[in-house]
Amino acid sequence: MGVVTIKMLAKELNLSTAAVSKALRDSHEISTATKQRVLDLAASLHYVPHPYAGSLREKRSRTIAVVIPEVADSFFSLALNGIEAVAIEKGYHALIYLTHENQEREIEILKDLESGRVDGVIMSVAMKTNTFDHIKLLHKVVPLVFFDRVCEEIDTAKITTNDYECGYLATKHLIEAGCKKIVLLSVSESLSISSKRMQGYKQALVDYQMDETLCRVIDYNEDLTRNYDLLIELLKSKDRPDGIVATVSKMTTEIYLACMELGIKIPNDIKVVCFSNDSNAPIFNPSLTTITQPAFEMGKLAATILFKALKRNTQVLSDESAVIPSDLLIRASTTGSL
Amino acid sequence: MGVVTIKMLAKELNLSTAAVSKALRDSHEISTATKQRVLDLAASLHYVPHPYAGSLREKRSRTIAVVIPEVADSFFSLALNGIEAVAIEKGYHALIYLTHENQEREIEILKDLESGRVDGVIMSVAMKTNTFDHIKLLHKVVPLVFFDRVCEEIDTAKITTNDYECGYLATKHLIEAGCKKIVLLSVSESLSISSKRMQGYKQALVDYQMDETLCRVIDYNEDLTRNYDLLIELLKSKDRPDGIVATVSKMTTEIYLACMELGIKIPNDIKVVCFSNDSNAPIFNPSLTTITQPAFEMGKLAATILFKALKRNTQVLSDESAVIPSDLLIRASTTGSL
DNA sequence: TTTATTTACTTAATCGGTTAAGTAAATAGT
DNA sequence: ACTATTTACTTAACCGATTAAGTAAATAAA
């Protein structure tokens, strides 16, 4: 144990630390012979400059923070890959923070990030977050880019997908497949993507003159077993829905399992479309129709915009926001007539 | 933009930085009145101590690195959750590094980690890694714990699962289900888990007196389309296997899709068992029999052992290694007789 | 030869925090 | 009343690296 420092190199070579530092950075102030001696020793002792020393002096850490609800979720893990790909290319490091959809945790994390630990932050807001002071405070101090789950009130770049259209499209797709009683499974009203998807859903119901007394929105929450019970109850009720739009992919397993348990056939008895990035959707029983978000691209773009601002040493501009459309991938869970 | 420093607080309050620092740490050398003034100002300016300043002086960063092949993989994302849960509890931060199964990338990452950036490293070796000098060099400088994909040659704690037994068990399960021609889809011979799983497979073939000319090991690689072609070829061949043991979960989709394409029925024509942590295995078509690893627990234990060593300020000891068994979860993809 | 410039370094300050050591003033002890 | 101790600070060194400013010696120019 024990890391090699510039001081050790200097001592070993009878030089000042300044000379060693300059030699390593190939300064013209150092003779070729000395440079070689320094380089040789640095290589043989496997010297790596201490990043925090440099960060302190240069007032930048070459590190960004990625604050996301969860990694065990295809959307976020793909987005993370996109972010990471750009970070690597720019020589940056990525600190990952998981909020687990919890506001208190998110507050703690963002408070910590006010310290100067990172040069910039890319985040996707937790489902349970309904106040935004902690984000505003961070935004005063560090460049910030939102992706997917944004905070509308904060003036910065936001990378989103066309949530309203997708809510509309998913619903329209079910209507065209013959569904009359369409339920939207939603989460957190405070979340912008949730409300946009819901607005799209509602507009589709209106545009296609659906009987809205038969359609409703059901709020999903964090308690998984309660959600399952909720689903079972929903599927047992006499005006059982014949179509489900699930706004988060996490719900998929439970919907399928609940239907299996009750002997309800997808797509014959009920049709299901989920917002999901699960690459296994094609091999589900039945294969699942999804609204699939451009996760990797969204992460990549969010990171690109952040790094552009870091390079210019400016604020992240809200007019750099972008909307990358999602795809409706039609599979067996919504095909065949009812 | 601009972070609040202790110097600003000191200036504002007409105190030395030392006094402010001590007040913030509730030192007895500072009067109650002064402490209150400092605390009030710190709160109102939202002061957060700069972590790198402290790290430099205390020679510890309260940060660990997690080096894994991929996040978009249930096993690793769950393990990461386990690691993160412990890190949070201990007040540590986690830097995530993705090797993307690439040795060069892994070498670069580990070299960087020799800098003192982190206090400890938890890693799972990349598939393509076949030399270990870079890991040995890191291990000289920083406490290291392996999980799942370990490097046998390095004397440190290793958290694994019972790979040999699982390879054996999966194969035995197929044999008992009536399979005669069992193929093992494997990756990277240099990886310890791979070879252990394969050894278990081979031993099961011997113990149950299978005709080994009908069974074989096929090497999967990084090129996904080539793998798909390989599978199609395998499934079209005249002595087509009637059982597949897939040692990595990534293969699942392709196996299912290839079978669909060729009209081969699982489990009637071929039975499939995969090493997988995908929570959607129960809703696959057909539901997938899996060997499921205790991912979260493995991550949690790896982190616990690392933090124990950090606390004691000692080496991580290899006798703290542990093996947490996986489960065979039997589902439809291996049931029914052939 | 004398001065100017270049070469090849060293010294010292800095980043933001912590802490050992120093100090003046107030309080306590005898 | 006089020393001893406590209180409540300040000064200065340090962590590891970078860099502006300083410096001695060698070389070039006048």
XYZ file of C-alpha atoms (C1' of nucleotides) in Angstrom:
736
model
C 0.000 0.000 0.000
C 1.269 3.449 -0.701
C 0.916 5.566 -3.725
C 3.904 7.080 -5.550
C 4.060 10.871 -5.352
C 5.997 13.503 -7.198
C 7.893 14.155 -4.005
C 9.277 10.629 -4.012
C 10.431 10.991 -7.572
C 12.050 14.337 -6.739
C 13.889 12.955 -3.751
C 15.109 9.917 -5.622
C 16.422 12.078 -8.451
C 17.772 14.941 -6.325
C 15.470 17.421 -7.995
C 12.794 19.806 -6.799
C 9.176 18.717 -7.141
C 8.744 21.611 -9.535
C 11.388 20.239 -11.849
C 9.784 16.818 -11.814
C 6.366 18.268 -12.476
C 7.680 20.253 -15.394
C 9.595 17.305 -16.772
C 6.453 15.203 -16.716
C 4.603 17.910 -18.595
C 7.428 18.171 -21.100
C 8.316 21.767 -20.241
C 11.027 23.514 -22.237
C 12.583 24.627 -18.970
C 13.880 21.126 -18.339
C 16.847 19.537 -20.121
C 16.297 16.517 -22.294
C 18.553 14.410 -20.118
C 16.665 15.273 -16.951
C 13.324 14.703 -18.618
C 14.439 11.246 -19.574
C 15.584 10.435 -16.057
C 12.238 11.600 -14.663
C 10.185 9.741 -17.240
C 12.144 6.552 -16.707
C 11.734 6.617 -12.960
C 8.062 7.573 -13.194
C 7.446 4.645 -15.503
C 9.355 2.166 -13.390
C 7.640 3.205 -10.158
C 4.297 3.382 -11.975
C 3.707 6.969 -10.980
C 0.190 8.312 -11.581
C -0.507 11.939 -10.643
C -2.898 12.375 -7.763
C -6.104 13.709 -9.282
C -7.309 15.587 -6.210
C -4.153 17.653 -5.947
C -4.584 18.898 -9.470
C -8.324 19.340 -9.070
C -7.853 21.558 -6.082
C -5.458 23.843 -7.811
C -7.133 23.929 -11.190
C -10.566 24.153 -9.632
C -11.936 21.414 -11.773
C -12.167 17.753 -11.095
C -12.699 16.275 -14.542
C -15.458 14.329 -12.905
C -19.181 14.506 -13.463
C -22.008 13.128 -11.395
C -24.838 11.082 -12.805
C -27.843 11.111 -10.513
C -30.430 8.516 -11.486
C -33.224 6.649 -9.745
C -31.957 3.164 -10.424
C -29.433 1.157 -12.431
C -31.318 -2.108 -12.533
C -33.543 -0.643 -15.219
C -32.851 -0.938 -18.906
C -33.609 2.665 -19.666
C -31.213 4.063 -17.086
C -28.473 1.548 -17.630
C -28.526 2.239 -21.364
C -28.581 5.981 -20.769
C -25.674 5.545 -18.406
C -23.769 3.754 -21.132
C -24.376 6.725 -23.399
C -23.165 9.166 -20.788
C -20.161 7.056 -19.977
C -19.170 6.720 -23.606
C -18.933 10.497 -23.923
C -17.250 10.941 -20.548
C -14.508 8.478 -21.443
C -13.905 10.209 -24.724
C -13.494 13.543 -22.943
C -11.200 12.096 -20.289
C -13.749 12.520 -17.527
C -14.791 10.281 -14.682
C -18.376 9.518 -13.763
C -19.655 9.241 -10.222
C -22.967 7.402 -10.099
C -25.552 8.268 -7.489
C -28.750 6.281 -7.075
C -31.745 7.977 -5.509
C -33.852 4.811 -5.437
C -36.749 7.120 -6.327
C -36.464 8.709 -2.918
C -36.592 12.462 -2.414
C -34.646 12.561 0.860
C -31.841 10.602 -0.701
C -31.859 12.929 -3.694
C -31.628 15.965 -1.417
C -28.635 14.507 0.408
C -26.884 13.665 -2.823
C -27.358 17.073 -4.408
C -26.259 18.821 -1.237
C -23.042 16.840 -1.327
C -22.537 17.780 -4.963
C -22.501 21.464 -4.039
C -19.020 20.887 -2.653
C -17.077 21.175 -5.874
C -16.596 17.431 -6.073
C -17.798 17.427 -9.667
C -17.668 19.840 -12.578
C -21.167 19.057 -13.761
C -24.238 16.992 -13.079
C -26.532 14.959 -15.298
C -29.710 13.917 -13.601
C -33.079 12.309 -13.930
C -35.463 13.291 -11.148
C -36.764 10.739 -8.639
C -40.411 9.742 -8.793
C -41.119 10.901 -5.282
C -39.554 14.302 -5.702
C -42.151 17.031 -5.383
C -40.119 20.012 -4.194
C -37.234 21.381 -6.173
C -35.246 23.696 -3.908
C -32.384 21.232 -3.615
C -32.083 21.112 -7.393
C -32.235 24.891 -7.699
C -29.503 25.301 -5.108
C -27.255 22.870 -6.946
C -27.984 24.558 -10.235
C -26.633 27.833 -8.852
C -23.269 26.245 -8.283
C -22.744 23.570 -10.939
C -23.773 23.118 -14.590
C -26.719 20.783 -14.782
C -28.387 18.821 -17.566
C -31.610 16.897 -17.123
C -32.580 13.850 -19.084
C -35.907 12.058 -19.306
C -37.279 13.111 -15.926
C -36.786 16.841 -15.918
C -37.643 19.672 -13.606
C -39.574 22.178 -15.699
C -38.977 25.036 -13.292
C -35.238 25.064 -13.769
C -33.783 26.888 -16.709
C -31.222 24.521 -18.175
C -30.843 21.977 -20.973
C -33.316 19.111 -20.876
C -33.066 15.990 -22.993
C -36.413 14.316 -23.238
C -38.416 12.130 -25.495
C -41.836 12.886 -26.946
C -43.797 11.730 -23.927
C -47.069 13.406 -24.810
C -47.093 11.932 -28.301
C -46.146 8.535 -26.955
C -48.939 8.557 -24.420
C -51.246 9.506 -27.254
C -49.821 6.973 -29.657
C -49.926 4.078 -27.202
C -53.549 4.831 -26.390
C -54.507 5.321 -30.019
C -52.861 2.006 -30.815
C -55.017 0.235 -28.223
C -58.141 1.999 -29.450
C -57.425 0.918 -33.006
C -56.894 -2.624 -31.770
C -60.430 -2.521 -30.473
C -59.985 -1.712 -26.792
C -62.895 0.078 -25.097
C -61.807 0.110 -21.499
C -58.273 1.398 -21.318
C -56.467 1.893 -18.046
C -53.343 3.995 -17.689
C -51.010 2.784 -14.982
C -49.189 5.870 -13.847
C -46.674 6.969 -11.237
C -46.036 10.187 -9.328
C -48.191 13.100 -10.467
C -45.351 15.525 -9.814
C -43.172 13.965 -12.475
C -43.310 15.821 -15.759
C -43.009 12.755 -17.971
C -45.820 11.085 -16.100
C -48.197 13.956 -16.555
C -47.273 14.378 -20.213
C -47.888 10.735 -20.951
C -51.178 11.018 -19.132
C -52.167 14.096 -21.107
C -51.470 12.233 -24.318
C -53.572 9.344 -23.091
C -56.463 11.633 -22.180
C -56.324 13.515 -25.450
C -56.469 10.253 -27.382
C -59.562 9.225 -25.416
C -61.172 12.528 -26.343
C -60.121 12.498 -29.997
C -61.459 9.004 -30.498
C -64.621 9.644 -28.513
C -64.021 6.901 -26.028
C -66.416 6.389 -23.163
C -64.290 7.924 -20.447
C -66.301 6.425 -17.643
C -64.779 3.110 -18.672
C -61.221 4.436 -18.777
C -59.226 5.539 -15.811
C -55.833 6.291 -14.418
C -54.445 4.153 -11.654
C -51.598 5.303 -9.513
C -48.843 2.892 -8.998
C -46.553 3.359 -6.055
C -43.391 2.066 -4.474
C -44.847 -0.816 -2.529
C -44.528 -3.684 -4.963
C -46.799 -6.172 -3.215
C -49.478 -3.512 -2.855
C -49.190 -2.824 -6.552
C -49.671 -6.477 -7.312
C -52.781 -6.579 -5.120
C -54.012 -3.444 -6.855
C -53.572 -5.110 -10.210
C -55.311 -8.286 -9.151
C -58.197 -6.220 -7.858
C -58.331 -4.252 -11.089
C -58.325 -7.380 -13.210
C -60.975 -9.085 -11.102
C -63.385 -6.146 -11.151
C -66.516 -6.556 -13.238
C -65.634 -3.743 -15.654
C -62.199 -5.186 -16.130
C -60.090 -3.178 -18.580
C -59.399 -4.624 -22.009
C -56.323 -2.454 -22.504
C -53.437 -1.310 -20.316
C -50.892 1.402 -20.942
C -48.100 1.000 -18.410
C -45.946 4.092 -18.129
C -43.004 2.398 -16.468
C -41.352 -0.834 -17.470
C -41.150 -2.103 -13.920
C -44.878 -2.859 -14.104
C -44.541 -5.369 -16.929
C -43.679 -8.437 -14.900
C -46.513 -7.880 -12.478
C -49.073 -7.311 -15.213
C -48.061 -10.519 -16.962
C -47.974 -12.525 -13.755
C -51.298 -11.185 -12.562
C -52.894 -12.080 -15.876
C -51.407 -15.562 -15.698
C -52.653 -16.031 -12.184
C -56.190 -15.027 -13.152
C -56.169 -16.901 -16.447
C -56.619 -13.693 -18.418
C -55.122 -14.035 -21.883
C -52.961 -11.352 -23.433
C -53.826 -10.156 -26.100
C -57.156 -11.964 -26.406
C -58.742 -10.757 -23.169
C -56.600 -7.719 -22.605
C -54.006 -5.851 -24.602
C -50.883 -4.415 -23.025
C -48.420 -1.778 -24.086
C -45.549 -0.721 -21.836
C -43.024 2.074 -21.890
C -39.964 -0.151 -21.805
C -36.418 -0.585 -23.018
C -36.159 -4.215 -22.085
C -34.351 -5.987 -24.909
C -36.176 -9.160 -23.990
C -39.608 -7.756 -24.845
C -39.607 -9.839 -28.079
C -39.374 -13.083 -26.135
C -42.029 -12.387 -23.528
C -45.167 -14.518 -23.457
C -46.636 -12.937 -25.492
C -44.038 -10.641 -26.981
C -44.625 -7.173 -25.606
C -45.603 -4.081 -27.542
C -43.440 -1.274 -26.225
C -42.818 2.393 -26.428
C -39.062 2.271 -26.529
C -37.067 5.338 -25.661
C -33.757 6.261 -27.277
C -31.997 5.721 -23.979
C -28.415 5.525 -25.157
C -28.825 8.547 -27.429
C -30.460 10.569 -24.689
C -27.585 9.850 -22.320
C -25.069 10.607 -24.994
C -26.667 13.896 -25.929
C -27.075 14.981 -22.314
C -23.389 14.359 -21.753
C -22.380 16.051 -24.987
C -24.254 19.208 -24.038
C -22.790 19.219 -20.555
C -19.257 18.845 -21.849
C -19.782 21.567 -24.379
C -20.707 23.927 -21.561
C -17.767 22.773 -19.449
C -15.413 23.446 -22.324
C -16.785 26.929 -22.949
C -16.900 27.435 -19.215
C -20.430 28.748 -19.466
C -23.864 27.969 -18.170
C -25.739 25.127 -19.740
C -28.292 26.775 -21.958
C -31.901 25.763 -21.975
C -32.110 26.317 -25.711
C -29.812 23.346 -26.126
C -32.673 21.169 -24.971
C -33.703 18.430 -27.338
C -36.502 15.976 -27.803
C -35.538 12.617 -29.273
C -38.587 10.625 -30.315
C -39.386 7.155 -29.021
C -40.606 4.252 -31.102
C -43.797 2.258 -30.835
C -42.741 -1.318 -31.416
C -45.827 -3.375 -32.084
C -45.681 -6.976 -30.955
C -48.070 -9.735 -29.967
C -49.396 -8.215 -26.745
C -51.595 -5.824 -28.714
C -52.345 -7.764 -31.893
C -55.466 -9.706 -32.860
C -58.961 -8.380 -32.337
C -60.804 -8.557 -29.050
C -21.353 29.303 -10.314
C -18.904 29.340 -7.501
C -18.652 27.147 -4.496
C -18.558 28.484 -0.930
C -15.238 27.917 0.848
C -14.136 28.078 4.433
C -12.093 31.118 3.535
C -15.210 33.038 2.558
C -16.857 32.179 5.833
C -13.737 33.238 7.741
C -13.516 36.567 5.965
C -17.190 37.309 6.458
C -16.939 36.567 10.174
C -13.530 38.125 10.805
C -12.093 34.837 11.932
C -9.204 32.664 10.849
C -9.964 29.685 8.624
C -8.728 27.505 11.455
C -11.353 28.881 13.816
C -14.078 28.278 11.264
C -12.867 24.764 10.593
C -12.837 23.982 14.291
C -16.230 25.540 14.855
C -17.685 23.380 12.117
C -16.205 20.297 13.724
C -17.537 21.388 17.103
C -14.125 21.790 18.728
C -13.942 22.715 22.418
C -11.454 25.407 21.530
C -14.210 27.555 20.060
C -16.750 29.503 22.117
C -20.392 28.604 21.866
C -21.257 32.039 20.527
C -18.690 31.847 17.745
C -19.724 28.324 16.850
C -23.263 29.522 16.442
C -22.232 32.413 14.216
C -20.209 30.056 12.039
C -22.930 27.449 11.839
C -25.541 30.041 10.962
C -23.507 31.543 8.175
C -22.482 28.131 6.857
C -26.114 27.090 6.706
C -27.288 30.277 5.060
C -24.565 30.205 2.410
C -25.075 26.452 1.989
C -21.449 25.681 2.703
C -20.327 22.133 1.935
C -16.687 21.224 2.644
C -14.633 20.477 -0.423
C -13.994 16.756 -0.329
C -10.705 16.816 -2.207
C -9.089 19.205 0.236
C -9.784 16.877 3.113
C -8.891 13.805 1.105
C -5.503 15.197 0.309
C -4.618 15.907 3.885
C -6.162 12.835 5.431
C -4.869 10.634 2.661
C -8.191 8.995 2.152
C -10.951 9.873 -0.217
C -13.937 8.066 1.250
C -14.510 6.898 -2.283
C -14.331 3.415 -3.719
C -14.209 2.284 -7.301
C -16.434 -0.402 -8.740
C -14.976 -1.873 -11.899
C -17.467 -4.013 -13.780
C -17.932 -5.168 -17.360
C -21.366 -3.704 -17.890
C -24.333 -2.115 -16.113
C -27.004 -3.095 -18.587
C -26.955 -6.578 -17.117
C -29.157 -7.712 -14.280
C -26.404 -9.439 -12.404
C -24.089 -6.452 -12.338
C -26.752 -3.862 -11.729
C -28.061 -5.835 -8.779
C -24.566 -6.362 -7.431
C -23.966 -2.649 -7.828
C -27.063 -1.976 -5.748
C -25.637 -4.191 -3.039
C -22.314 -2.404 -3.110
C -23.964 0.988 -3.144
C -26.196 0.153 -0.198
C -23.152 -0.567 1.939
C -21.189 2.409 0.617
C -23.998 4.831 1.504
C -24.252 3.402 4.957
C -20.525 3.925 5.497
C -20.591 7.446 4.093
C -18.598 6.506 1.030
C -18.949 7.437 -2.612
C -18.811 4.987 -5.485
C -17.116 5.640 -8.794
C -18.352 3.250 -11.452
C -16.049 2.111 -14.230
C -17.254 -0.008 -17.122
C -14.756 -2.153 -18.953
C -17.240 -3.269 -21.621
C -15.471 -6.633 -21.365
C -12.404 -5.071 -22.899
C -8.926 -5.710 -21.530
C -7.322 -2.508 -22.805
C -10.030 -0.455 -21.177
C -9.578 -2.384 -17.945
C -5.849 -1.721 -17.986
C -6.395 2.014 -18.431
C -8.925 2.131 -15.637
C -6.784 0.265 -13.140
C -3.765 2.379 -13.993
C -5.767 5.484 -13.201
C -6.876 3.971 -9.906
C -3.259 3.702 -8.786
C -3.332 7.447 -8.254
C -4.923 7.498 -4.821
C -8.250 8.574 -6.227
C -10.012 5.822 -4.303
C -9.461 4.042 -1.012
C -10.430 0.656 -2.342
C -11.587 -1.223 -5.400
C -14.259 -3.829 -5.979
C -14.008 -5.521 -9.320
C -15.263 -8.225 -11.591
C -12.806 -9.115 -14.328
C -13.569 -8.497 -18.004
C -14.204 -11.484 -20.245
C -11.359 -10.659 -22.545
C -8.801 -10.192 -19.804
C -6.077 -12.812 -20.059
C -3.100 -11.113 -18.438
C -3.180 -9.879 -14.896
C -0.216 -7.574 -14.374
C -2.395 -4.502 -14.282
C -4.479 -6.013 -11.497
C -1.407 -7.062 -9.554
C 0.053 -3.571 -9.783
C -3.155 -2.036 -8.481
C -3.352 -4.574 -5.718
C 0.043 -3.438 -4.424
C -1.312 0.036 -3.864
C -5.011 -0.241 -2.992
C -7.176 -2.792 -1.148
C -9.012 -4.927 -3.650
C -11.975 -7.290 -3.466
C -13.120 -9.447 -6.364
C -16.645 -10.582 -6.932
C -17.992 -13.149 -9.352
C -15.249 -12.925 -11.964
C -12.114 -13.260 -9.926
C -8.431 -13.438 -10.634
C -7.195 -16.608 -8.953
C -3.572 -15.528 -8.975
C -4.109 -12.577 -6.692
C -4.185 -13.123 -2.984
C -7.172 -11.153 -1.753
C -10.828 -11.644 -0.800
C -13.019 -13.144 -3.509
C -16.783 -13.298 -3.374
C -18.057 -15.944 -5.725
C -20.914 -18.284 -6.188
C -20.732 -22.058 -6.545
C -20.007 -22.052 -10.267
C -18.745 -25.586 -10.518
C -21.789 -26.990 -8.742
C -24.084 -24.843 -10.848
C -22.527 -26.025 -14.077
C -22.979 -29.556 -12.788
C -26.504 -28.960 -11.562
C -27.715 -27.289 -14.746
C -26.355 -30.155 -16.825
C -27.729 -32.807 -14.486
C -31.107 -31.097 -14.661
C -31.109 -31.332 -18.465
C -29.972 -34.951 -18.361
C -32.779 -35.826 -15.970
C -35.210 -34.037 -18.262
C -34.165 -36.480 -20.967
C -31.622 -34.501 -22.967
C -28.989 -36.552 -24.780
C -27.186 -33.905 -26.789
C -26.288 -31.071 -24.491
C -24.338 -28.076 -25.661
C -22.617 -25.670 -23.320
C -22.447 -22.121 -24.632
C -19.388 -20.666 -23.025
C -17.310 -17.501 -23.061
C -13.647 -16.692 -22.548
C -11.547 -19.638 -21.481
C -9.382 -17.402 -19.305
C -12.271 -16.493 -17.025
C -12.355 -18.570 -13.861
C -16.137 -18.733 -13.610
C -16.363 -19.911 -17.182
C -13.948 -22.733 -16.709
C -15.546 -23.783 -13.443
C -18.977 -23.920 -14.977
C -17.548 -25.915 -17.824
C -15.841 -28.326 -15.451
C -19.132 -28.902 -13.687
C -20.793 -29.536 -17.029
C -18.130 -32.013 -18.069
C -18.208 -33.841 -14.771
C -21.983 -34.230 -15.012
C -21.577 -35.725 -18.497
C -19.103 -38.224 -17.097
C -21.090 -39.063 -13.961
C -24.222 -39.748 -15.955
C -22.380 -41.636 -18.693
C -23.522 -39.383 -21.465
C -22.271 -39.927 -24.983
C -19.756 -37.149 -25.083
C -19.432 -37.213 -28.832
C -22.927 -35.738 -28.910
C -22.148 -33.007 -26.377
C -19.864 -30.102 -26.944
C -18.765 -26.711 -25.832
C -19.290 -23.765 -28.108
C -17.454 -20.529 -27.643
C -19.479 -17.429 -27.707
C -17.776 -14.162 -28.403
C -18.316 -10.435 -28.552
C -19.658 -10.178 -32.055
C -23.389 -10.478 -31.538
C -24.428 -11.093 -35.139
C -21.732 -13.747 -35.492
C -23.093 -15.405 -32.373
C -26.555 -15.429 -33.831
C -25.251 -17.021 -37.016
C -23.347 -19.537 -34.931
C -26.551 -20.432 -33.110
C -28.572 -20.748 -36.292
C -25.896 -23.007 -37.711
C -25.867 -25.081 -34.523
C -29.635 -25.440 -34.500
C -29.771 -26.361 -38.170
C -27.081 -29.042 -37.977
C -28.246 -32.612 -38.272
C -27.155 -33.609 -34.774
C -28.901 -30.603 -33.356
C -28.633 -30.371 -29.569
C -31.686 -31.121 -27.463
C -30.360 -29.177 -24.497
C -28.487 -25.915 -24.041
C -26.700 -24.593 -20.983
C -25.974 -20.905 -21.536
C -23.373 -19.556 -19.161
C -24.204 -15.907 -19.622
C -27.621 -14.313 -19.624
C -26.917 -12.185 -22.658
C -27.329 -15.302 -24.807
C -30.945 -15.853 -23.827
C -32.591 -13.507 -26.300
C -30.647 -14.896 -29.206
C -31.357 -18.497 -28.301
C -35.078 -17.824 -28.062
C -35.148 -15.794 -31.260
C -33.112 -18.342 -33.186
C -35.443 -21.115 -32.076
C -38.462 -19.047 -33.107
C -36.940 -18.356 -36.477
C -36.293 -22.029 -37.115
C -39.588 -23.204 -35.624
C -37.823 -25.187 -32.936
C -40.022 -25.506 -29.855
C -38.707 -24.926 -26.355
C -38.989 -27.163 -24.337
C -40.390 -29.798 -26.691
C -37.577 -29.855 -29.226
C -34.860 -28.373 -27.081
C -34.525 -27.486 -23.429
C -32.738 -24.379 -22.277
C -31.237 -23.330 -18.986
C -29.419 -20.015 -18.606
C -27.275 -18.443 -15.948
C -29.381 -15.329 -15.487
C -30.664 -12.799 -12.999
C -33.308 -11.384 -15.280
C -36.421 -10.837 -13.191
C -38.513 -11.297 -16.313
C -37.461 -14.932 -16.800
C -40.886 -16.046 -15.493
C -42.692 -14.245 -18.304
C -40.528 -15.407 -21.182
C -42.037 -17.602 -23.869
C -41.641 -20.151 -22.426
C -40.649 -19.132 -18.925
C -36.939 -19.693 -18.544
C -35.210 -22.085 -16.192
C -32.315 -20.187 -14.673
C -29.352 -20.506 -12.452
C -29.803 -17.309 -10.508
C -26.915 -15.821 -8.622
C -27.236 -13.967 -5.340
C -26.157 -10.759 -7.032
C -27.218 -8.228 -4.442
C -25.779 -10.277 -1.597
C -22.498 -10.785 -3.433
C -22.136 -7.048 -3.960
C -23.087 -6.337 -0.401
C -20.617 -8.824 1.014
C -17.803 -7.656 -1.252
C -18.362 -4.114 -0.054
C -18.660 -5.135 3.584
C -15.326 -6.932 3.444
C -13.655 -4.016 1.718
C -14.929 -1.531 4.288
C -13.866 -3.758 7.133
C -10.325 -3.679 5.773
C -10.471 0.078 5.234
C -11.580 0.577 8.811
C -8.824 -1.613 10.205
C -6.451 -0.029 7.728
C -5.152 -3.436 6.744
C -4.878 -5.577 3.680
C -7.940 -7.346 2.458
C -7.447 -10.922 3.502
C -8.020 -13.815 1.178
C -9.446 -15.881 4.005
C -12.394 -13.526 4.040
C -13.402 -14.965 0.713
C -16.873 -16.418 0.567
C -18.971 -18.531 -1.726
C -22.678 -17.739 -1.786
C -24.654 -20.435 -3.566
C -26.890 -19.782 -6.562
C -30.334 -21.233 -7.088
C -31.640 -23.423 -9.868
C -35.084 -22.070 -10.624
C -36.930 -24.607 -12.729
C -39.433 -23.191 -15.177
C -41.101 -24.184 -18.421
C -38.034 -24.085 -20.669
C -36.826 -27.406 -19.250
C -40.028 -29.178 -18.306
C -41.928 -31.918 -20.156
C -40.228 -34.922 -21.695
C -38.573 -34.860 -25.075
C 35.631 42.504 -21.742
C 31.201 43.587 -20.378
C 26.472 43.092 -20.660
C 22.333 40.487 -22.395
C 20.200 36.413 -22.940
C 19.324 31.673 -22.503
C 19.336 27.394 -19.915
C 18.090 24.712 -16.208
C 16.842 24.641 -12.533
C 14.881 26.102 -7.228
C 11.832 28.704 -4.090
C 7.538 29.953 -2.812
C 2.630 30.587 -3.356
C -1.631 28.386 -4.302
C -5.956 25.291 -4.244
C -9.332 24.171 0.540
C -9.277 22.107 4.287
C -7.129 20.156 9.087
C -4.321 20.390 13.044
C -0.115 21.040 15.939
C 1.904 24.784 18.063
C 1.842 29.454 19.602
C -0.359 33.499 22.140
C -2.933 37.051 24.468
C -6.471 37.681 27.729
C -9.441 36.023 31.235
C -10.135 33.184 35.130
C -8.611 30.175 38.896
C -5.695 28.795 42.542
C -2.704 29.723 46.494
C -0.829 39.781 44.695
C 1.289 36.595 41.781
C 1.635 32.501 39.256
C -1.027 28.628 36.895
C -4.397 27.337 34.096
C -8.065 27.754 30.994
C -10.330 29.982 27.133
C -10.551 31.387 22.588
C -8.533 32.237 19.377
C -4.326 32.873 15.375
C -0.217 31.334 12.840
C 1.880 28.076 10.239
C 2.668 23.579 8.283
C 0.799 20.031 5.549
C -1.524 16.979 1.858
C 0.206 16.614 -3.852
C 0.525 18.961 -7.735
C 1.202 23.338 -10.609
C 3.225 27.617 -11.821
C 4.840 32.475 -11.313
C 8.885 34.427 -9.833
C 13.619 34.133 -8.580
C 18.587 32.648 -9.441
C 22.999 30.895 -10.605
C 25.726 29.372 -14.426
C 26.557 29.034 -19.233
C 26.414 31.035 -23.623
C 25.750 34.808 -26.944
C 26.015 39.433 -28.370
C 28.109 44.040 -28.470
